[in-house]
mmCIF file of C-alpha atoms in Angstrom:
data_model
loop_
_atom_site.group_PDB
_atom_site.id
_atom_site.type_symbol
_atom_site.label_atom_id
_atom_site.label_comp_id
_atom_site.label_asym_id
_atom_site.label_seq_id
_atom_site.Cartn_x
_atom_site.Cartn_y
_atom_site.Cartn_z
ATOM 1 C CA UNK A 120 -11.864 174.524 121.764
ATOM 2 C CA UNK A 121 -12.435 171.025 122.996
ATOM 3 C CA UNK A 122 -13.997 168.236 120.963
ATOM 4 C CA UNK A 123 -16.002 165.861 123.183
ATOM 5 C CA UNK A 124 -14.143 162.553 123.490
ATOM 6 C CA UNK A 125 -17.279 160.375 123.297
ATOM 7 C CA UNK A 126 -18.158 161.559 119.780
ATOM 8 C CA UNK A 127 -16.872 160.428 116.370
ATOM 9 C CA UNK A 128 -16.061 162.970 113.652
ATOM 10 C CA UNK A 129 -16.088 163.152 109.862
ATOM 11 C CA UNK A 130 -13.534 164.960 107.720
ATOM 12 C CA UNK A 131 -16.449 167.139 106.543
ATOM 13 C CA UNK A 132 -16.687 168.463 110.163
ATOM 14 C CA UNK A 133 -19.817 166.630 111.329
ATOM 15 C CA UNK A 134 -19.975 164.843 114.672
ATOM 16 C CA UNK A 135 -21.865 161.677 115.555
ATOM 17 C CA UNK A 136 -22.904 160.129 118.856
ATOM 18 C CA UNK A 137 -22.567 156.428 119.561
ATOM 19 C CA UNK A 138 -25.737 154.652 118.447
ATOM 20 C CA UNK A 139 -28.373 154.248 121.149
ATOM 21 C CA UNK A 140 -30.934 151.635 120.089
ATOM 22 C CA UNK A 141 -29.428 151.975 116.607
ATOM 23 C CA UNK A 142 -29.953 155.765 116.438
ATOM 24 C CA UNK A 143 -27.175 158.377 116.435
ATOM 25 C CA UNK A 144 -27.365 162.158 116.715
ATOM 26 C CA UNK A 145 -25.549 164.299 114.119
ATOM 27 C CA UNK A 146 -24.309 167.872 114.305
ATOM 28 C CA UNK A 147 -21.478 170.053 113.047
ATOM 29 C CA UNK A 148 -18.358 170.735 115.057
ATOM 30 C CA UNK A 149 -17.524 173.939 116.861
ATOM 31 C CA UNK A 150 -14.646 174.377 114.378
ATOM 32 C CA UNK A 151 -17.112 174.261 111.454
ATOM 33 C CA UNK A 152 -19.617 176.528 113.205
ATOM 34 C CA UNK A 153 -16.896 179.123 113.843
ATOM 35 C CA UNK A 154 -15.660 178.891 110.241
ATOM 36 C CA UNK A 155 -19.195 179.396 108.922
ATOM 37 C CA UNK A 156 -19.906 182.462 111.013
ATOM 38 C CA UNK A 157 -23.412 183.318 112.174
ATOM 39 C CA UNK A 158 -25.764 180.621 110.864
ATOM 40 C CA UNK A 159 -29.020 182.196 109.687
ATOM 41 C CA UNK A 160 -30.740 179.294 107.873
ATOM 42 C CA UNK A 161 -30.706 175.504 108.221
ATOM 43 C CA UNK A 162 -32.086 173.094 105.635
ATOM 44 C CA UNK A 163 -32.114 169.692 107.326
ATOM 45 C CA UNK A 164 -33.156 166.298 105.996
ATOM 46 C CA UNK A 165 -36.771 165.306 106.648
ATOM 47 C CA UNK A 166 -37.886 162.439 108.872
ATOM 48 C CA UNK A 167 -37.971 159.317 106.710
ATOM 49 C CA UNK A 168 -35.264 160.527 104.317
ATOM 50 C CA UNK A 169 -32.406 158.137 103.635
ATOM 51 C CA UNK A 170 -28.974 159.718 103.934
ATOM 52 C CA UNK A 171 -25.752 158.249 102.560
ATOM 53 C CA UNK A 172 -22.351 158.641 104.204
ATOM 54 C CA UNK A 173 -20.291 161.321 102.497
ATOM 55 C CA UNK A 174 -23.180 162.721 100.450
ATOM 56 C CA UNK A 175 -24.987 166.014 100.959
ATOM 57 C CA UNK A 176 -28.191 165.905 102.966
ATOM 58 C CA UNK A 177 -28.896 169.575 103.611
ATOM 59 C CA UNK A 178 -27.233 172.935 103.931
ATOM 60 C CA UNK A 179 -26.386 175.641 106.404
ATOM 61 C CA UNK A 180 -26.425 179.283 105.352
ATOM 62 C CA UNK A 181 -24.472 181.876 107.267
ATOM 63 C CA UNK A 182 -23.788 185.556 106.922
ATOM 64 C CA UNK A 183 -20.554 184.517 105.150
ATOM 65 C CA UNK A 184 -21.577 181.653 102.848
ATOM 66 C CA UNK A 185 -23.692 178.581 102.185
ATOM 67 C CA UNK A 186 -22.216 175.237 103.183
ATOM 68 C CA UNK A 187 -23.409 171.756 102.309
ATOM 69 C CA UNK A 188 -24.239 169.422 105.157
ATOM 70 C CA UNK A 189 -22.816 165.918 104.683
ATOM 71 C CA UNK A 190 -24.125 162.722 106.245
ATOM 72 C CA UNK A 191 -21.428 161.033 108.354
ATOM 73 C CA UNK A 192 -23.259 157.668 108.133
ATOM 74 C CA UNK A 193 -25.804 155.886 105.980
ATOM 75 C CA UNK A 194 -29.294 155.431 107.393
ATOM 76 C CA UNK A 195 -32.817 156.747 107.810
ATOM 77 C CA UNK A 196 -33.534 160.096 109.457
ATOM 78 C CA UNK A 197 -35.707 159.568 112.539
ATOM 79 C CA UNK A 198 -35.816 163.153 113.836
ATOM 80 C CA UNK A 199 -34.694 166.624 112.853
ATOM 81 C CA UNK A 200 -34.026 169.400 115.303
ATOM 82 C CA UNK A 201 -36.906 171.807 114.762
ATOM 83 C CA UNK A 202 -35.327 174.173 117.296
ATOM 84 C CA UNK A 203 -32.398 174.673 114.883
ATOM 85 C CA UNK A 204 -34.758 175.234 111.947
ATOM 86 C CA UNK A 205 -36.562 177.885 114.030
ATOM 87 C CA UNK A 206 -33.356 179.376 115.515
ATOM 88 C CA UNK A 207 -30.296 178.466 113.399
ATOM 89 C CA UNK A 208 -27.996 180.424 115.739
ATOM 90 C CA UNK A 209 -28.109 177.370 118.062
ATOM 91 C CA UNK A 210 -25.552 175.807 115.693
ATOM 92 C CA UNK A 211 -23.114 178.541 116.769
ATOM 93 C CA UNK A 212 -24.034 178.897 120.430
ATOM 94 C CA UNK A 213 -24.324 175.190 121.320
ATOM 95 C CA UNK A 214 -22.917 173.003 118.500
ATOM 96 C CA UNK A 215 -22.526 169.941 120.743
ATOM 97 C CA UNK A 216 -25.735 170.386 122.754
ATOM 98 C CA UNK A 217 -28.919 172.138 121.578
ATOM 99 C CA UNK A 218 -27.452 172.807 118.128
ATOM 100 C CA UNK A 219 -27.558 169.185 116.987
ATOM 101 C CA UNK A 220 -29.083 168.761 113.527
ATOM 102 C CA UNK A 221 -30.771 165.384 113.087
ATOM 103 C CA UNK A 222 -30.968 161.802 114.326
ATOM 104 C CA UNK A 223 -30.416 158.831 112.069
ATOM 105 C CA UNK A 224 -31.028 155.078 112.377
ATOM 106 C CA UNK A 225 -27.586 153.904 111.340
ATOM 107 C CA UNK A 226 -27.521 151.270 108.601
ATOM 108 C CA UNK A 227 -23.809 151.602 107.879
ATOM 109 C CA UNK A 228 -20.993 153.493 109.560
ATOM 110 C CA UNK A 229 -17.931 154.239 107.426
ATOM 111 C CA UNK A 230 -14.476 153.132 108.548
ATOM 112 C CA UNK A 231 -12.972 156.607 108.294
ATOM 113 C CA UNK A 232 -14.720 158.363 111.203
ATOM 114 C CA UNK A 233 -12.216 160.034 113.503
ATOM 115 C CA UNK A 234 -11.782 160.033 117.267
ATOM 116 C CA UNK A 235 -11.781 163.398 119.045
ATOM 117 C CA UNK A 236 -7.973 163.449 119.142
ATOM 118 C CA UNK A 237 -7.713 162.503 115.451
ATOM 119 C CA UNK A 238 -10.228 165.204 114.528
ATOM 120 C CA UNK A 239 -8.373 167.811 116.586
ATOM 121 C CA UNK A 240 -5.164 166.942 114.728
ATOM 122 C CA UNK A 241 -6.991 166.895 111.364
ATOM 123 C CA UNK A 242 -8.648 170.289 111.899
ATOM 124 C CA UNK A 243 -5.604 171.892 113.512
ATOM 125 C CA UNK A 244 -7.595 172.860 116.601
#
């Protein structure tokens, strides 16, 4: 599996795009999606919600378990991916494309986000 080089990664297995006009897109990594198994339900933060880096902001339920979703940055949610709410399997089939979870206007980015190479080493993949 290949982690896109242009993204940043959290140790909770979320990815984050570089901010465009102050807004970044958030999703979970292919490693996390594979570990979860078939995702059957996604509870995502609502537009207007404030999320805080390292804190839970939703959950993903799979045929194996329920996993908390952690915010990789602090900011205000500007969009959630309704396609994932309607078809949670997108998290498995396209974690870095159509399976993104939400967009956030970044107020603060933590210092501990990883590069693709650092995340690959961290996750062992």
